[in-house]
Amino acid sequence: MNQPVTIRQLTPQEAREQIGALSAVLIDCVEGGASVSFMLPLTRDRADAFWQGVAEGVAAGKRILLVAQDPSTDTIVGTVQVILDQPENQPHRADIAKMLVHSQARRRGVGAALMQAAEEAAAKAGKTVLVLDTVTGGDAERLYERVGWVKSGIIPNYALWPKGGFCDTTVFYKQISAA
């Protein structure tokens, strides 16, 4: 990938059409050791079922699905979600979830570009407080600090690594202005 990626928001139809490509990114990340809710082995059927649920959330207006594409091949190399569906006393808040970058596209600014687009999409949706969690000590934690997120705290033994064994999780937040 020699050119910058293209970041775009998927429509509900596109989300359904891109399940295979999104599953490929998820499987690559989990096989690479990312603690993103799945245990190994992650089958294509389980990955596809996850993305089908995401596509349903997009169609229902409960989440925004953004992808990073290599402009030379149109291949999806990363993704992130903005979860809009929050309790009634938190209409101003959104969660950032499943920020995934394929192993072959890392260290090229894809994650930072996805995060910027997620913040912009959340602001456009009227959100002013964003939260996320990530594995403590990982590359994503360093990325979130670099792009201005505030570390709230660490929860020990919060989740499992894909091969088993506990990992700590760091919680972040960011205040943004609604568009």
Short mmCIF file of C-alpha atoms in Angstrom, two decimals:
data_model
loop_
_atom_site.label_atom_id
_atom_site.label_comp_id
_atom_site.label_asym_id
_atom_site.label_seq_id
_atom_site.Cartn_x
_atom_site.Cartn_y
_atom_site.Cartn_z
CA MET A 1 0.00 0.00 0.00
CA ASN A 2 1.96 2.98 -1.29
CA GLN A 3 -0.87 5.50 -1.24
CA PRO A 4 -2.84 6.76 1.75
CA VAL A 5 -5.96 4.78 2.52
CA THR A 6 -9.46 5.89 1.70
CA ILE A 7 -11.77 6.03 4.72
CA ARG A 8 -15.49 5.75 4.13
CA GLN A 9 -18.69 5.01 5.98
CA LEU A 10 -20.55 1.94 4.78
CA THR A 11 -24.25 2.03 4.04
CA PRO A 12 -26.36 -0.84 5.43
CA GLN A 13 -26.28 -2.53 2.01
CA GLU A 14 -22.51 -2.13 1.71
CA ALA A 15 -22.06 -3.50 5.23
CA ARG A 16 -23.91 -6.66 4.19
CA GLU A 17 -21.95 -6.89 0.93
CA GLN A 18 -18.56 -6.50 2.65
CA ILE A 19 -19.00 -9.17 5.35
CA GLY A 20 -16.38 -11.41 3.74
CA ALA A 21 -13.78 -8.65 3.55
CA LEU A 22 -14.51 -7.50 7.10
CA SER A 23 -14.23 -11.08 8.35
CA ALA A 24 -10.83 -11.40 6.69
CA VAL A 25 -9.56 -8.40 8.66
CA LEU A 26 -11.05 -9.68 11.92
CA ILE A 27 -9.60 -13.17 11.48
CA ASP A 28 -6.17 -11.74 10.63
CA CYS A 29 -6.21 -9.62 13.79
CA VAL A 30 -7.35 -12.44 16.07
CA GLU A 31 -4.85 -14.88 14.56
CA GLY A 32 -2.21 -12.21 15.20
CA GLY A 33 -3.09 -12.20 18.91
CA ALA A 34 -5.50 -9.26 19.18
CA SER A 35 -7.86 -9.50 22.15
CA VAL A 36 -10.99 -8.23 20.43
CA SER A 37 -13.71 -10.45 21.95
CA PHE A 38 -12.88 -13.68 20.08
CA MET A 39 -11.00 -16.84 20.96
CA LEU A 40 -8.99 -19.04 18.58
CA PRO A 41 -9.76 -20.71 16.37
CA LEU A 42 -11.98 -18.02 14.86
CA THR A 43 -13.89 -19.65 12.03
CA ARG A 44 -15.16 -17.78 9.00
CA ASP A 45 -18.74 -18.65 10.06
CA ARG A 46 -18.29 -17.04 13.50
CA ALA A 47 -16.63 -13.97 11.97
CA ASP A 48 -19.35 -13.65 9.34
CA ALA A 49 -22.06 -13.98 12.03
CA PHE A 50 -20.44 -11.16 14.00
CA TRP A 51 -20.37 -8.86 10.96
CA GLN A 52 -23.95 -9.79 10.07
CA GLY A 53 -24.94 -8.46 13.50
CA VAL A 54 -22.92 -5.32 12.89
CA ALA A 55 -24.65 -4.85 9.51
CA GLU A 56 -28.01 -5.17 11.26
CA GLY A 57 -26.92 -2.50 13.76
CA VAL A 58 -25.92 -0.21 10.89
CA ALA A 59 -29.30 -0.77 9.22
CA ALA A 60 -31.08 0.03 12.51
CA GLY A 61 -29.10 3.26 12.95
CA LYS A 62 -27.45 1.95 16.11
CA ARG A 63 -23.90 2.06 14.83
CA ILE A 64 -21.66 3.60 12.21
CA LEU A 65 -19.27 1.31 10.36
CA LEU A 66 -16.17 2.87 8.80
CA VAL A 67 -13.62 1.10 6.65
CA ALA A 68 -10.14 1.89 5.39
CA GLN A 69 -9.51 0.77 1.83
CA ASP A 70 -6.31 0.49 -0.14
CA PRO A 71 -7.11 2.79 -3.10
CA SER A 72 -5.03 0.74 -5.52
CA THR A 73 -7.01 -2.47 -4.91
CA ASP A 74 -10.16 -1.34 -3.03
CA THR A 75 -9.28 -4.00 -0.45
CA ILE A 76 -10.55 -3.31 3.06
CA VAL A 77 -7.48 -3.08 5.30
CA GLY A 78 -9.07 -1.70 8.47
CA THR A 79 -12.32 -0.88 10.19
CA VAL A 80 -13.81 0.84 13.24
CA GLN A 81 -17.29 1.25 14.63
CA VAL A 82 -19.06 4.08 16.42
CA ILE A 83 -21.77 2.62 18.64
CA LEU A 84 -24.51 5.21 18.88
CA ASP A 85 -27.08 3.15 20.80
CA GLN A 86 -26.63 4.20 24.43
CA PRO A 87 -28.86 4.37 27.53
CA GLU A 88 -31.40 7.21 27.54
CA ASN A 89 -29.40 9.18 30.11
CA GLN A 90 -26.32 9.15 27.82
CA PRO A 91 -27.56 10.45 24.46
CA HIS A 92 -24.40 12.53 24.11
CA ARG A 93 -22.04 9.51 24.33
CA ALA A 94 -20.79 6.89 21.87
CA ASP A 95 -18.46 3.91 22.15
CA ILE A 96 -15.64 3.29 19.72
CA ALA A 97 -15.32 -0.43 19.04
CA LYS A 98 -13.43 -2.99 16.99
CA MET A 99 -10.75 -0.72 15.60
CA LEU A 100 -8.99 -3.32 13.48
CA VAL A 101 -6.11 -2.96 11.02
CA HIS A 102 -4.94 -5.88 8.90
CA SER A 103 -1.38 -6.94 9.75
CA GLN A 104 -0.17 -6.06 6.24
CA ALA A 105 -1.40 -2.47 6.57
CA ARG A 106 -0.03 -1.57 10.00
CA ARG A 107 2.36 1.28 10.79
CA ARG A 108 1.10 3.30 7.82
CA GLY A 109 -1.31 5.63 9.54
CA VAL A 110 -4.41 3.49 8.96
CA GLY A 111 -5.38 3.35 12.65
CA ALA A 112 -4.95 7.10 13.12
CA ALA A 113 -7.00 7.80 9.98
CA LEU A 114 -9.77 5.49 11.18
CA MET A 115 -9.83 7.14 14.60
CA GLN A 116 -10.05 10.62 13.08
CA ALA A 117 -12.92 9.51 10.86
CA ALA A 118 -14.67 7.85 13.82
CA GLU A 119 -14.42 11.05 15.86
CA GLU A 120 -15.77 13.10 12.93
CA ALA A 121 -18.67 10.67 12.38
CA ALA A 122 -19.50 10.73 16.10
CA ALA A 123 -19.46 14.54 16.13
CA LYS A 124 -21.73 14.62 13.07
CA ALA A 125 -24.11 12.31 14.97
CA GLY A 126 -24.17 14.84 17.84
CA LYS A 127 -21.96 12.91 20.25
CA THR A 128 -19.60 14.81 22.57
CA VAL A 129 -18.11 12.06 24.78
CA LEU A 130 -16.43 8.99 23.32
CA VAL A 131 -15.14 5.95 25.22
CA LEU A 132 -13.20 2.84 24.29
CA ASP A 133 -11.15 0.11 25.85
CA THR A 134 -8.04 -1.69 24.64
CA VAL A 135 -5.41 -4.16 25.76
CA THR A 136 -2.98 -2.53 28.18
CA GLY A 137 0.51 -2.11 26.75
CA GLY A 138 -0.41 -2.83 23.13
CA ASP A 139 0.10 -0.85 19.96
CA ALA A 140 -3.49 0.40 20.06
CA GLU A 141 -2.98 1.91 23.51
CA ARG A 142 -0.04 3.91 22.21
CA LEU A 143 -2.06 4.99 19.16
CA TYR A 144 -4.97 6.26 21.27
CA GLU A 145 -2.62 8.29 23.48
CA ARG A 146 -0.90 9.70 20.37
CA VAL A 147 -4.22 10.89 18.88
CA GLY A 148 -5.31 12.66 22.04
CA TRP A 149 -7.39 10.17 24.00
CA VAL A 150 -7.26 10.35 27.80
CA LYS A 151 -6.45 7.25 29.82
CA SER A 152 -9.09 6.74 32.50
CA GLY A 153 -7.73 3.61 34.17
CA ILE A 154 -6.71 -0.01 33.90
CA ILE A 155 -8.88 -3.01 34.71
CA PRO A 156 -6.77 -6.07 35.60
CA ASN A 157 -7.71 -9.44 34.06
CA TYR A 158 -10.54 -7.87 32.06
CA ALA A 159 -10.43 -10.23 29.08
CA LEU A 160 -8.62 -13.20 27.61
CA TRP A 161 -6.04 -13.36 24.87
CA PRO A 162 -7.24 -15.35 21.82
CA LYS A 163 -5.08 -18.33 22.90
CA GLY A 164 -6.12 -17.99 26.56
CA GLY A 165 -4.67 -16.23 29.58
CA PHE A 166 -5.81 -12.97 31.10
CA CYS A 167 -4.96 -9.53 29.78
CA ASP A 168 -5.48 -6.14 31.38
CA THR A 169 -7.59 -3.49 29.67
CA THR A 170 -7.10 0.26 29.58
CA VAL A 171 -10.17 2.50 29.35
CA PHE A 172 -9.94 5.77 27.41
CA TYR A 173 -12.25 8.71 26.76
CA LYS A 174 -12.23 11.78 24.59
CA GLN A 175 -14.33 14.94 24.72
CA ILE A 176 -15.25 16.22 21.25
CA SER A 177 -17.47 18.97 19.89
CA ALA A 178 -20.68 18.04 18.14
CA ALA A 179 -20.78 19.11 14.51
#
